[in-house]
């Protein structure tokens, strides 16, 4: 069964450093998302991406964050200058469609645990 | 902004007992999805509800979408130890592509 993959599984970085989290969505999917989950808390939407541009972003997704689909298979999340509060699990997800009337679920990757020290 | 709350936050049940989690949105939803997240795992899609008053069943799981499309519930009949995990609802508002996840209900099943 096709699956979303993410690398690395765990990233440790120092405050102020840039990190890039990588995702390979399912190949025929058109819509991509990043979420984060602070340990023990709910899943928080960061951004959705379609047709090489951001469809929607949350208040969390400020100027420190950016997303890119550099080569048609990878989907990346960059945090320019990490803060302690960026420590969380970051999940990438993909779906065939964004349309709410379509029964297309979001497939989540296994996540990247980001630890900012 | 839009908020989606779930109750209860935690539920411990004996194996074989029933379990229900309730999801309440501060705004009307276009659709709602339910996910299960095992400890240490990632969210896994369970179902999507779109129509007002919709009820769907998956084996021992029953999902409902409220008439006003502001609330939803997930009921598990005769829980098993494999049901352990956190159950999240996630909804979107009409015209947005942003899924707001609920606060989650963590289910523990005691054998």
mmCIF file with all atom_site columns, C-alpha atoms in Angstrom:
data_model
loop_
_atom_site.group_PDB
_atom_site.id
_atom_site.type_symbol
_atom_site.label_atom_id
_atom_site.label_alt_id
_atom_site.label_comp_id
_atom_site.label_asym_id
_atom_site.label_entity_id
_atom_site.label_seq_id
_atom_site.pdbx_PDB_ins_code
_atom_site.Cartn_x
_atom_site.Cartn_y
_atom_site.Cartn_z
_atom_site.occupancy
_atom_site.B_iso_or_equiv
_atom_site.pdbx_formal_charge
_atom_site.auth_seq_id
_atom_site.auth_comp_id
_atom_site.auth_asym_id
_atom_site.auth_atom_id
_atom_site.pdbx_PDB_model_num
ATOM 1   C CA . UNK A 1 1   ? 0.000   0.000  0.000  1.00 0.00 ? 1   UNK A CA 1
ATOM 2   C CA . UNK A 1 2   ? 1.385   3.446  -0.871 1.00 0.00 ? 2   UNK A CA 1
ATOM 3   C CA . UNK A 1 3   ? 2.486   5.561  2.052  1.00 0.00 ? 3   UNK A CA 1
ATOM 4   C CA . UNK A 1 4   ? 3.803   8.982  2.900  1.00 0.00 ? 4   UNK A CA 1
ATOM 5   C CA . UNK A 1 5   ? 7.428   8.946  4.023  1.00 0.00 ? 5   UNK A CA 1
ATOM 6   C CA . UNK A 1 6   ? 9.277   11.533 6.073  1.00 0.00 ? 6   UNK A CA 1
ATOM 7   C CA . UNK A 1 7   ? 12.947  12.141 6.844  1.00 0.00 ? 7   UNK A CA 1
ATOM 8   C CA . UNK A 1 8   ? 14.616  12.401 9.218  1.00 0.00 ? 8   UNK A CA 1
ATOM 9   C CA . UNK A 1 9   ? 12.657  10.595 11.903 1.00 0.00 ? 9   UNK A CA 1
ATOM 10  C CA . UNK A 1 10  ? 14.339  12.714 14.568 1.00 0.00 ? 10  UNK A CA 1
ATOM 11  C CA . UNK A 1 11  ? 16.140  16.035 14.197 1.00 0.00 ? 11  UNK A CA 1
ATOM 12  C CA . UNK A 1 12  ? 17.980  17.777 17.003 1.00 0.00 ? 12  UNK A CA 1
ATOM 13  C CA . UNK A 1 13  ? 19.013  21.368 16.400 1.00 0.00 ? 13  UNK A CA 1
ATOM 14  C CA . UNK A 1 14  ? 20.185  24.379 18.322 1.00 0.00 ? 14  UNK A CA 1
ATOM 15  C CA . UNK A 1 15  ? 18.013  27.430 18.770 1.00 0.00 ? 15  UNK A CA 1
ATOM 16  C CA . UNK A 1 16  ? 18.452  29.858 15.882 1.00 0.00 ? 16  UNK A CA 1
ATOM 17  C CA . UNK A 1 17  ? 19.469  27.195 13.378 1.00 0.00 ? 17  UNK A CA 1
ATOM 18  C CA . UNK A 1 18  ? 17.597  26.444 10.171 1.00 0.00 ? 18  UNK A CA 1
ATOM 19  C CA . UNK A 1 19  ? 16.027  23.048 9.655  1.00 0.00 ? 19  UNK A CA 1
ATOM 20  C CA . UNK A 1 20  ? 14.472  21.406 6.644  1.00 0.00 ? 20  UNK A CA 1
ATOM 21  C CA . UNK A 1 21  ? 12.016  18.579 7.121  1.00 0.00 ? 21  UNK A CA 1
ATOM 22  C CA . UNK A 1 22  ? 11.400  16.360 4.130  1.00 0.00 ? 22  UNK A CA 1
ATOM 23  C CA . UNK A 1 23  ? 8.371   14.450 2.967  1.00 0.00 ? 23  UNK A CA 1
ATOM 24  C CA . UNK A 1 24  ? 7.572   12.274 -0.013 1.00 0.00 ? 24  UNK A CA 1
ATOM 25  C CA . UNK A 1 25  ? 3.797   12.288 -0.523 1.00 0.00 ? 25  UNK A CA 1
ATOM 26  C CA . UNK A 1 26  ? 1.906   9.489  -2.223 1.00 0.00 ? 26  UNK A CA 1
ATOM 27  C CA . UNK A 1 27  ? 2.688   9.744  -5.920 1.00 0.00 ? 27  UNK A CA 1
ATOM 28  C CA . UNK A 1 28  ? -0.757  10.466 -7.401 1.00 0.00 ? 28  UNK A CA 1
ATOM 29  C CA . UNK A 1 29  ? -1.808  12.855 -4.651 1.00 0.00 ? 29  UNK A CA 1
ATOM 30  C CA . UNK A 1 30  ? -2.234  16.514 -5.450 1.00 0.00 ? 30  UNK A CA 1
ATOM 31  C CA . UNK A 1 31  ? -2.690  18.161 -2.076 1.00 0.00 ? 31  UNK A CA 1
ATOM 32  C CA . UNK A 1 32  ? -0.096  18.340 0.642  1.00 0.00 ? 32  UNK A CA 1
ATOM 33  C CA . UNK A 1 33  ? -0.164  19.460 4.236  1.00 0.00 ? 33  UNK A CA 1
ATOM 34  C CA . UNK A 1 34  ? 2.069   20.036 7.201  1.00 0.00 ? 34  UNK A CA 1
ATOM 35  C CA . UNK A 1 35  ? 0.832   19.646 10.749 1.00 0.00 ? 35  UNK A CA 1
ATOM 36  C CA . UNK A 1 36  ? 2.588   19.737 14.063 1.00 0.00 ? 36  UNK A CA 1
ATOM 37  C CA . UNK A 1 37  ? 1.824   18.066 17.365 1.00 0.00 ? 37  UNK A CA 1
ATOM 38  C CA . UNK A 1 38  ? 3.421   19.134 20.592 1.00 0.00 ? 38  UNK A CA 1
ATOM 39  C CA . UNK A 1 39  ? 3.866   16.105 22.839 1.00 0.00 ? 39  UNK A CA 1
ATOM 40  C CA . UNK A 1 40  ? 0.571   14.970 24.296 1.00 0.00 ? 40  UNK A CA 1
ATOM 41  C CA . UNK A 1 41  ? -1.430  17.696 22.604 1.00 0.00 ? 41  UNK A CA 1
ATOM 42  C CA . UNK A 1 42  ? -3.680  17.997 19.592 1.00 0.00 ? 42  UNK A CA 1
ATOM 43  C CA . UNK A 1 43  ? -2.655  18.031 15.953 1.00 0.00 ? 43  UNK A CA 1
ATOM 44  C CA . UNK A 1 44  ? -2.298  21.596 14.670 1.00 0.00 ? 44  UNK A CA 1
ATOM 45  C CA . UNK A 1 45  ? -2.679  22.601 11.028 1.00 0.00 ? 45  UNK A CA 1
ATOM 46  C CA . UNK A 1 46  ? 0.237   24.568 9.611  1.00 0.00 ? 46  UNK A CA 1
ATOM 47  C CA . UNK A 1 47  ? -0.237  24.804 5.855  1.00 0.00 ? 47  UNK A CA 1
ATOM 48  C CA . UNK A 1 48  ? -1.870  23.249 2.816  1.00 0.00 ? 48  UNK A CA 1
ATOM 49  C CA . UNK A 1 49  ? -0.271  23.272 -0.634 1.00 0.00 ? 49  UNK A CA 1
ATOM 50  C CA . UNK A 1 50  ? -1.645  22.662 -4.096 1.00 0.00 ? 50  UNK A CA 1
ATOM 51  C CA . UNK A 1 51  ? -0.437  23.334 -7.611 1.00 0.00 ? 51  UNK A CA 1
ATOM 52  C CA . UNK A 1 52  ? 2.884   24.656 -6.346 1.00 0.00 ? 52  UNK A CA 1
ATOM 53  C CA . UNK A 1 53  ? 1.442   27.250 -4.075 1.00 0.00 ? 53  UNK A CA 1
ATOM 54  C CA . UNK A 1 54  ? 0.107   27.617 -0.563 1.00 0.00 ? 54  UNK A CA 1
ATOM 55  C CA . UNK A 1 55  ? -3.671  27.140 -0.393 1.00 0.00 ? 55  UNK A CA 1
ATOM 56  C CA . UNK A 1 56  ? -4.057  28.084 3.209  1.00 0.00 ? 56  UNK A CA 1
ATOM 57  C CA . UNK A 1 57  ? -1.936  28.624 6.285  1.00 0.00 ? 57  UNK A CA 1
ATOM 58  C CA . UNK A 1 58  ? -2.544  28.982 9.989  1.00 0.00 ? 58  UNK A CA 1
ATOM 59  C CA . UNK A 1 59  ? -1.462  31.697 12.383 1.00 0.00 ? 59  UNK A CA 1
ATOM 60  C CA . UNK A 1 60  ? 1.397   29.433 13.455 1.00 0.00 ? 60  UNK A CA 1
ATOM 61  C CA . UNK A 1 61  ? 2.853   29.473 9.926  1.00 0.00 ? 61  UNK A CA 1
ATOM 62  C CA . UNK A 1 62  ? 4.636   32.821 10.166 1.00 0.00 ? 62  UNK A CA 1
ATOM 63  C CA . UNK A 1 63  ? 7.577   34.232 8.213  1.00 0.00 ? 63  UNK A CA 1
ATOM 64  C CA . UNK A 1 64  ? 9.916   31.733 9.833  1.00 0.00 ? 64  UNK A CA 1
ATOM 65  C CA . UNK A 1 65  ? 8.217   28.898 7.964  1.00 0.00 ? 65  UNK A CA 1
ATOM 66  C CA . UNK A 1 66  ? 8.248   28.097 4.276  1.00 0.00 ? 66  UNK A CA 1
ATOM 67  C CA . UNK A 1 67  ? 7.279   25.147 2.114  1.00 0.00 ? 67  UNK A CA 1
ATOM 68  C CA . UNK A 1 68  ? 8.528   23.965 -1.218 1.00 0.00 ? 68  UNK A CA 1
ATOM 69  C CA . UNK A 1 69  ? 8.030   21.186 -3.711 1.00 0.00 ? 69  UNK A CA 1
ATOM 70  C CA . UNK A 1 70  ? 11.469  21.328 -5.294 1.00 0.00 ? 70  UNK A CA 1
ATOM 71  C CA . UNK A 1 71  ? 11.397  18.379 -7.653 1.00 0.00 ? 71  UNK A CA 1
ATOM 72  C CA . UNK A 1 72  ? 7.919   16.931 -8.147 1.00 0.00 ? 72  UNK A CA 1
ATOM 73  C CA . UNK A 1 73  ? 8.274   14.263 -5.499 1.00 0.00 ? 73  UNK A CA 1
ATOM 74  C CA . UNK A 1 74  ? 9.607   15.897 -2.330 1.00 0.00 ? 74  UNK A CA 1
ATOM 75  C CA . UNK A 1 75  ? 7.667   18.345 -0.196 1.00 0.00 ? 75  UNK A CA 1
ATOM 76  C CA . UNK A 1 76  ? 9.698   20.265 2.344  1.00 0.00 ? 76  UNK A CA 1
ATOM 77  C CA . UNK A 1 77  ? 9.062   22.411 5.390  1.00 0.00 ? 77  UNK A CA 1
ATOM 78  C CA . UNK A 1 78  ? 11.780  24.886 6.309  1.00 0.00 ? 78  UNK A CA 1
ATOM 79  C CA . UNK A 1 79  ? 12.034  26.647 9.632  1.00 0.00 ? 79  UNK A CA 1
ATOM 80  C CA . UNK A 1 80  ? 14.485  29.501 9.226  1.00 0.00 ? 80  UNK A CA 1
ATOM 81  C CA . UNK A 1 81  ? 15.496  30.242 12.793 1.00 0.00 ? 81  UNK A CA 1
ATOM 82  C CA . UNK A 1 82  ? 14.239  27.639 15.217 1.00 0.00 ? 82  UNK A CA 1
ATOM 83  C CA . UNK A 1 83  ? 12.905  28.519 18.645 1.00 0.00 ? 83  UNK A CA 1
ATOM 84  C CA . UNK A 1 84  ? 12.538  26.281 21.682 1.00 0.00 ? 84  UNK A CA 1
ATOM 85  C CA . UNK A 1 85  ? 8.767   26.279 21.203 1.00 0.00 ? 85  UNK A CA 1
ATOM 86  C CA . UNK A 1 86  ? 9.176   24.769 17.725 1.00 0.00 ? 86  UNK A CA 1
ATOM 87  C CA . UNK A 1 87  ? 9.992   21.440 19.414 1.00 0.00 ? 87  UNK A CA 1
ATOM 88  C CA . UNK A 1 88  ? 7.228   19.097 18.302 1.00 0.00 ? 88  UNK A CA 1
ATOM 89  C CA . UNK A 1 89  ? 6.373   16.202 16.024 1.00 0.00 ? 89  UNK A CA 1
ATOM 90  C CA . UNK A 1 90  ? 5.857   17.435 12.478 1.00 0.00 ? 90  UNK A CA 1
ATOM 91  C CA . UNK A 1 91  ? 3.561   15.404 10.269 1.00 0.00 ? 91  UNK A CA 1
ATOM 92  C CA . UNK A 1 92  ? 3.293   15.639 6.527  1.00 0.00 ? 92  UNK A CA 1
ATOM 93  C CA . UNK A 1 93  ? 0.048   14.484 4.908  1.00 0.00 ? 93  UNK A CA 1
ATOM 94  C CA . UNK A 1 94  ? -1.255  14.167 1.390  1.00 0.00 ? 94  UNK A CA 1
ATOM 95  C CA . UNK A 1 95  ? -4.615  13.611 -0.231 1.00 0.00 ? 95  UNK A CA 1
ATOM 96  C CA . UNK A 1 96  ? -6.066  13.196 -3.684 1.00 0.00 ? 96  UNK A CA 1
ATOM 97  C CA . UNK A 1 97  ? -8.436  16.081 -3.199 1.00 0.00 ? 97  UNK A CA 1
ATOM 98  C CA . UNK A 1 98  ? -9.138  19.026 -0.939 1.00 0.00 ? 98  UNK A CA 1
ATOM 99  C CA . UNK A 1 99  ? -12.799 19.203 -1.845 1.00 0.00 ? 99  UNK A CA 1
ATOM 100 C CA . UNK A 1 100 ? -14.852 18.461 1.220  1.00 0.00 ? 100 UNK A CA 1
ATOM 101 C CA . UNK A 1 101 ? -17.481 16.592 -0.700 1.00 0.00 ? 101 UNK A CA 1
ATOM 102 C CA . UNK A 1 102 ? -14.982 14.083 -1.992 1.00 0.00 ? 102 UNK A CA 1
ATOM 103 C CA . UNK A 1 103 ? -14.285 11.101 0.224  1.00 0.00 ? 103 UNK A CA 1
ATOM 104 C CA . UNK A 1 104 ? -10.539 11.562 0.052  1.00 0.00 ? 104 UNK A CA 1
ATOM 105 C CA . UNK A 1 105 ? -8.810  11.169 3.336  1.00 0.00 ? 105 UNK A CA 1
ATOM 106 C CA . UNK A 1 106 ? -5.514  12.605 4.366  1.00 0.00 ? 106 UNK A CA 1
ATOM 107 C CA . UNK A 1 107 ? -2.695  10.085 4.590  1.00 0.00 ? 107 UNK A CA 1
ATOM 108 C CA . UNK A 1 108 ? -0.217  11.007 7.280  1.00 0.00 ? 108 UNK A CA 1
ATOM 109 C CA . UNK A 1 109 ? 3.471   10.218 7.304  1.00 0.00 ? 109 UNK A CA 1
ATOM 110 C CA . UNK A 1 110 ? 5.200   8.795  10.386 1.00 0.00 ? 110 UNK A CA 1
ATOM 111 C CA . UNK A 1 111 ? 6.408   12.242 11.440 1.00 0.00 ? 111 UNK A CA 1
ATOM 112 C CA . UNK A 1 112 ? 9.695   13.966 12.231 1.00 0.00 ? 112 UNK A CA 1
ATOM 113 C CA . UNK A 1 113 ? 10.390  14.674 15.872 1.00 0.00 ? 113 UNK A CA 1
ATOM 114 C CA . UNK A 1 114 ? 12.097  18.065 16.071 1.00 0.00 ? 114 UNK A CA 1
ATOM 115 C CA . UNK A 1 115 ? 13.971  18.879 19.248 1.00 0.00 ? 115 UNK A CA 1
ATOM 116 C CA . UNK A 1 116 ? 15.294  22.419 19.623 1.00 0.00 ? 116 UNK A CA 1
ATOM 117 C CA . UNK A 1 117 ? 17.879  22.873 22.367 1.00 0.00 ? 117 UNK A CA 1
ATOM 118 C CA . UNK B 2 1   ? -10.999 31.631 15.598 1.00 0.00 ? 1   UNK B CA 1
ATOM 119 C CA . UNK B 2 2   ? -12.628 28.274 15.064 1.00 0.00 ? 2   UNK B CA 1
ATOM 120 C CA . UNK B 2 3   ? -12.290 25.865 17.969 1.00 0.00 ? 3   UNK B CA 1
ATOM 121 C CA . UNK B 2 4   ? -13.054 22.168 18.105 1.00 0.00 ? 4   UNK B CA 1
ATOM 122 C CA . UNK B 2 5   ? -13.358 20.599 21.527 1.00 0.00 ? 5   UNK B CA 1
ATOM 123 C CA . UNK B 2 6   ? -13.695 16.954 22.428 1.00 0.00 ? 6   UNK B CA 1
ATOM 124 C CA . UNK B 2 7   ? -14.959 15.342 25.583 1.00 0.00 ? 7   UNK B CA 1
ATOM 125 C CA . UNK B 2 8   ? -13.916 13.491 27.530 1.00 0.00 ? 8   UNK B CA 1
ATOM 126 C CA . UNK B 2 9   ? -10.193 14.172 27.453 1.00 0.00 ? 9   UNK B CA 1
ATOM 127 C CA . UNK B 2 10  ? -9.437  10.696 28.820 1.00 0.00 ? 10  UNK B CA 1
ATOM 128 C CA . UNK B 2 11  ? -11.503 7.553  29.171 1.00 0.00 ? 11  UNK B CA 1
ATOM 129 C CA . UNK B 2 12  ? -10.546 4.293  30.801 1.00 0.00 ? 12  UNK B CA 1
ATOM 130 C CA . UNK B 2 13  ? -12.903 1.396  30.147 1.00 0.00 ? 13  UNK B CA 1
ATOM 131 C CA . UNK B 2 14  ? -12.926 -2.306 30.863 1.00 0.00 ? 14  UNK B CA 1
ATOM 132 C CA . UNK B 2 15  ? -12.626 -4.466 27.789 1.00 0.00 ? 15  UNK B CA 1
ATOM 133 C CA . UNK B 2 16  ? -16.101 -5.141 26.478 1.00 0.00 ? 16  UNK B CA 1
ATOM 134 C CA . UNK B 2 17  ? -17.568 -1.847 27.671 1.00 0.00 ? 17  UNK B CA 1
ATOM 135 C CA . UNK B 2 18  ? -18.786 0.789  25.256 1.00 0.00 ? 18  UNK B CA 1
ATOM 136 C CA . UNK B 2 19  ? -17.045 4.109  24.629 1.00 0.00 ? 19  UNK B CA 1
ATOM 137 C CA . UNK B 2 20  ? -18.196 7.422  23.186 1.00 0.00 ? 20  UNK B CA 1
ATOM 138 C CA . UNK B 2 21  ? -16.296 10.595 22.371 1.00 0.00 ? 21  UNK B CA 1
ATOM 139 C CA . UNK B 2 22  ? -18.035 13.845 21.504 1.00 0.00 ? 22  UNK B CA 1
ATOM 140 C CA . UNK B 2 23  ? -16.735 16.551 19.204 1.00 0.00 ? 23  UNK B CA 1
ATOM 141 C CA . UNK B 2 24  ? -18.085 20.117 19.323 1.00 0.00 ? 24  UNK B CA 1
ATOM 142 C CA . UNK B 2 25  ? -17.190 22.939 16.967 1.00 0.00 ? 25  UNK B CA 1
ATOM 143 C CA . UNK B 2 26  ? -17.647 26.644 17.655 1.00 0.00 ? 26  UNK B CA 1
ATOM 144 C CA . UNK B 2 27  ? -18.652 27.108 14.001 1.00 0.00 ? 27  UNK B CA 1
ATOM 145 C CA . UNK B 2 28  ? -20.658 25.175 11.406 1.00 0.00 ? 28  UNK B CA 1
ATOM 146 C CA . UNK B 2 29  ? -18.561 22.606 9.627  1.00 0.00 ? 29  UNK B CA 1
ATOM 147 C CA . UNK B 2 30  ? -18.518 21.677 5.967  1.00 0.00 ? 30  UNK B CA 1
ATOM 148 C CA . UNK B 2 31  ? -17.403 18.155 6.770  1.00 0.00 ? 31  UNK B CA 1
ATOM 149 C CA . UNK B 2 32  ? -15.797 16.226 9.560  1.00 0.00 ? 32  UNK B CA 1
ATOM 150 C CA . UNK B 2 33  ? -13.196 13.495 9.592  1.00 0.00 ? 33  UNK B CA 1
ATOM 151 C CA . UNK B 2 34  ? -12.229 11.134 12.382 1.00 0.00 ? 34  UNK B CA 1
ATOM 152 C CA . UNK B 2 35  ? -8.713  9.862  12.988 1.00 0.00 ? 35  UNK B CA 1
ATOM 153 C CA . UNK B 2 36  ? -7.146  7.367  15.364 1.00 0.00 ? 36  UNK B CA 1
ATOM 154 C CA . UNK B 2 37  ? -3.626  7.826  16.663 1.00 0.00 ? 37  UNK B CA 1
ATOM 155 C CA . UNK B 2 38  ? -1.977  4.930  18.447 1.00 0.00 ? 38  UNK B CA 1
ATOM 156 C CA . UNK B 2 39  ? 0.609   5.796  21.122 1.00 0.00 ? 39  UNK B CA 1
ATOM 157 C CA . UNK B 2 40  ? 3.789   6.874  19.329 1.00 0.00 ? 40  UNK B CA 1
ATOM 158 C CA . UNK B 2 41  ? 2.078   6.711  15.958 1.00 0.00 ? 41  UNK B CA 1
ATOM 159 C CA . UNK B 2 42  ? 0.590   9.036  13.397 1.00 0.00 ? 42  UNK B CA 1
ATOM 160 C CA . UNK B 2 43  ? -3.076  9.871  12.760 1.00 0.00 ? 43  UNK B CA 1
ATOM 161 C CA . UNK B 2 44  ? -4.870  7.284  10.655 1.00 0.00 ? 44  UNK B CA 1
ATOM 162 C CA . UNK B 2 45  ? -8.052  8.205  8.840  1.00 0.00 ? 45  UNK B CA 1
ATOM 163 C CA . UNK B 2 46  ? -11.190 6.414  9.969  1.00 0.00 ? 46  UNK B CA 1
ATOM 164 C CA . UNK B 2 47  ? -14.086 8.106  8.204  1.00 0.00 ? 47  UNK B CA 1
ATOM 165 C CA . UNK B 2 48  ? -15.496 11.314 6.730  1.00 0.00 ? 48  UNK B CA 1
ATOM 166 C CA . UNK B 2 49  ? -19.021 12.664 7.289  1.00 0.00 ? 49  UNK B CA 1
ATOM 167 C CA . UNK B 2 50  ? -20.478 15.329 5.025  1.00 0.00 ? 50  UNK B CA 1
ATOM 168 C CA . UNK B 2 51  ? -24.266 15.463 5.372  1.00 0.00 ? 51  UNK B CA 1
ATOM 169 C CA . UNK B 2 52  ? -26.289 16.887 8.218  1.00 0.00 ? 52  UNK B CA 1
ATOM 170 C CA . UNK B 2 53  ? -27.519 14.090 10.495 1.00 0.00 ? 53  UNK B CA 1
ATOM 171 C CA . UNK B 2 54  ? -25.365 11.496 8.743  1.00 0.00 ? 54  UNK B CA 1
ATOM 172 C CA . UNK B 2 55  ? -24.684 8.201  10.525 1.00 0.00 ? 55  UNK B CA 1
ATOM 173 C CA . UNK B 2 56  ? -22.046 5.749  9.363  1.00 0.00 ? 56  UNK B CA 1
ATOM 174 C CA . UNK B 2 57  ? -20.958 2.433  10.792 1.00 0.00 ? 57  UNK B CA 1
ATOM 175 C CA . UNK B 2 58  ? -17.716 0.543  10.551 1.00 0.00 ? 58  UNK B CA 1
ATOM 176 C CA . UNK B 2 59  ? -18.016 -2.781 12.359 1.00 0.00 ? 59  UNK B CA 1
ATOM 177 C CA . UNK B 2 60  ? -18.106 -1.789 16.068 1.00 0.00 ? 60  UNK B CA 1
ATOM 178 C CA . UNK B 2 61  ? -17.676 1.940  15.348 1.00 0.00 ? 61  UNK B CA 1
ATOM 179 C CA . UNK B 2 62  ? -20.618 4.288  14.797 1.00 0.00 ? 62  UNK B CA 1
ATOM 180 C CA . UNK B 2 63  ? -20.087 7.873  13.661 1.00 0.00 ? 63  UNK B CA 1
ATOM 181 C CA . UNK B 2 64  ? -22.686 10.635 13.720 1.00 0.00 ? 64  UNK B CA 1
ATOM 182 C CA . UNK B 2 65  ? -22.734 14.159 12.333 1.00 0.00 ? 65  UNK B CA 1
ATOM 183 C CA . UNK B 2 66  ? -25.132 16.521 14.059 1.00 0.00 ? 66  UNK B CA 1
ATOM 184 C CA . UNK B 2 67  ? -28.112 18.119 12.370 1.00 0.00 ? 67  UNK B CA 1
ATOM 185 C CA . UNK B 2 68  ? -26.583 21.573 12.729 1.00 0.00 ? 68  UNK B CA 1
ATOM 186 C CA . UNK B 2 69  ? -23.195 20.281 11.512 1.00 0.00 ? 69  UNK B CA 1
ATOM 187 C CA . UNK B 2 70  ? -21.503 21.626 14.621 1.00 0.00 ? 70  UNK B CA 1
ATOM 188 C CA . UNK B 2 71  ? -21.023 18.400 16.487 1.00 0.00 ? 71  UNK B CA 1
ATOM 189 C CA . UNK B 2 72  ? -20.167 14.797 15.937 1.00 0.00 ? 72  UNK B CA 1
ATOM 190 C CA . UNK B 2 73  ? -19.687 11.627 17.919 1.00 0.00 ? 73  UNK B CA 1
ATOM 191 C CA . UNK B 2 74  ? -17.843 8.346  17.703 1.00 0.00 ? 74  UNK B CA 1
ATOM 192 C CA . UNK B 2 75  ? -19.221 5.356  19.569 1.00 0.00 ? 75  UNK B CA 1
ATOM 193 C CA . UNK B 2 76  ? -17.351 2.081  19.968 1.00 0.00 ? 76  UNK B CA 1
ATOM 194 C CA . UNK B 2 77  ? -19.352 -0.950 21.033 1.00 0.00 ? 77  UNK B CA 1
ATOM 195 C CA . UNK B 2 78  ? -17.676 -3.645 23.110 1.00 0.00 ? 78  UNK B CA 1
ATOM 196 C CA . UNK B 2 79  ? -14.204 -2.164 23.207 1.00 0.00 ? 79  UNK B CA 1
ATOM 197 C CA . UNK B 2 80  ? -11.138 -4.304 22.623 1.00 0.00 ? 80  UNK B CA 1
ATOM 198 C CA . UNK B 2 81  ? -7.537  -3.713 23.650 1.00 0.00 ? 81  UNK B CA 1
ATOM 199 C CA . UNK B 2 82  ? -6.754  -2.908 20.017 1.00 0.00 ? 82  UNK B CA 1
ATOM 200 C CA . UNK B 2 83  ? -8.994  0.166  20.314 1.00 0.00 ? 83  UNK B CA 1
ATOM 201 C CA . UNK B 2 84  ? -6.428  1.875  22.552 1.00 0.00 ? 84  UNK B CA 1
ATOM 202 C CA . UNK B 2 85  ? -5.291  5.250  21.245 1.00 0.00 ? 85  UNK B CA 1
ATOM 203 C CA . UNK B 2 86  ? -6.334  8.852  20.876 1.00 0.00 ? 86  UNK B CA 1
ATOM 204 C CA . UNK B 2 87  ? -9.333  9.649  18.713 1.00 0.00 ? 87  UNK B CA 1
ATOM 205 C CA . UNK B 2 88  ? -9.406  13.007 16.979 1.00 0.00 ? 88  UNK B CA 1
ATOM 206 C CA . UNK B 2 89  ? -12.123 14.678 15.014 1.00 0.00 ? 89  UNK B CA 1
ATOM 207 C CA . UNK B 2 90  ? -11.064 17.204 12.367 1.00 0.00 ? 90  UNK B CA 1
ATOM 208 C CA . UNK B 2 91  ? -13.358 19.606 10.589 1.00 0.00 ? 91  UNK B CA 1
ATOM 209 C CA . UNK B 2 92  ? -13.289 22.194 7.875  1.00 0.00 ? 92  UNK B CA 1
ATOM 210 C CA . UNK B 2 93  ? -15.447 25.208 7.307  1.00 0.00 ? 93  UNK B CA 1
ATOM 211 C CA . UNK B 2 94  ? -16.988 25.876 3.922  1.00 0.00 ? 94  UNK B CA 1
ATOM 212 C CA . UNK B 2 95  ? -14.561 27.678 1.631  1.00 0.00 ? 95  UNK B CA 1
ATOM 213 C CA . UNK B 2 96  ? -11.424 26.778 3.549  1.00 0.00 ? 96  UNK B CA 1
ATOM 214 C CA . UNK B 2 97  ? -8.822  24.079 3.039  1.00 0.00 ? 97  UNK B CA 1
ATOM 215 C CA . UNK B 2 98  ? -7.786  23.996 6.658  1.00 0.00 ? 98  UNK B CA 1
ATOM 216 C CA . UNK B 2 99  ? -8.604  21.053 8.905  1.00 0.00 ? 99  UNK B CA 1
ATOM 217 C CA . UNK B 2 100 ? -8.968  22.011 12.542 1.00 0.00 ? 100 UNK B CA 1
ATOM 218 C CA . UNK B 2 101 ? -8.332  19.045 14.780 1.00 0.00 ? 101 UNK B CA 1
ATOM 219 C CA . UNK B 2 102 ? -10.208 18.508 17.991 1.00 0.00 ? 102 UNK B CA 1
ATOM 220 C CA . UNK B 2 103 ? -8.487  18.238 21.332 1.00 0.00 ? 103 UNK B CA 1
ATOM 221 C CA . UNK B 2 104 ? -8.673  14.435 21.201 1.00 0.00 ? 104 UNK B CA 1
ATOM 222 C CA . UNK B 2 105 ? -9.947  11.729 23.522 1.00 0.00 ? 105 UNK B CA 1
ATOM 223 C CA . UNK B 2 106 ? -7.394  9.264  24.832 1.00 0.00 ? 106 UNK B CA 1
ATOM 224 C CA . UNK B 2 107 ? -8.900  5.823  25.270 1.00 0.00 ? 107 UNK B CA 1
ATOM 225 C CA . UNK B 2 108 ? -7.374  3.191  27.494 1.00 0.00 ? 108 UNK B CA 1
ATOM 226 C CA . UNK B 2 109 ? -8.895  -0.285 27.520 1.00 0.00 ? 109 UNK B CA 1
ATOM 227 C CA . UNK B 2 110 ? -8.218  -2.480 30.534 1.00 0.00 ? 110 UNK B CA 1
ATOM 228 C CA . UNK B 2 111 ? -8.156  -6.216 29.859 1.00 0.00 ? 111 UNK B CA 1
#
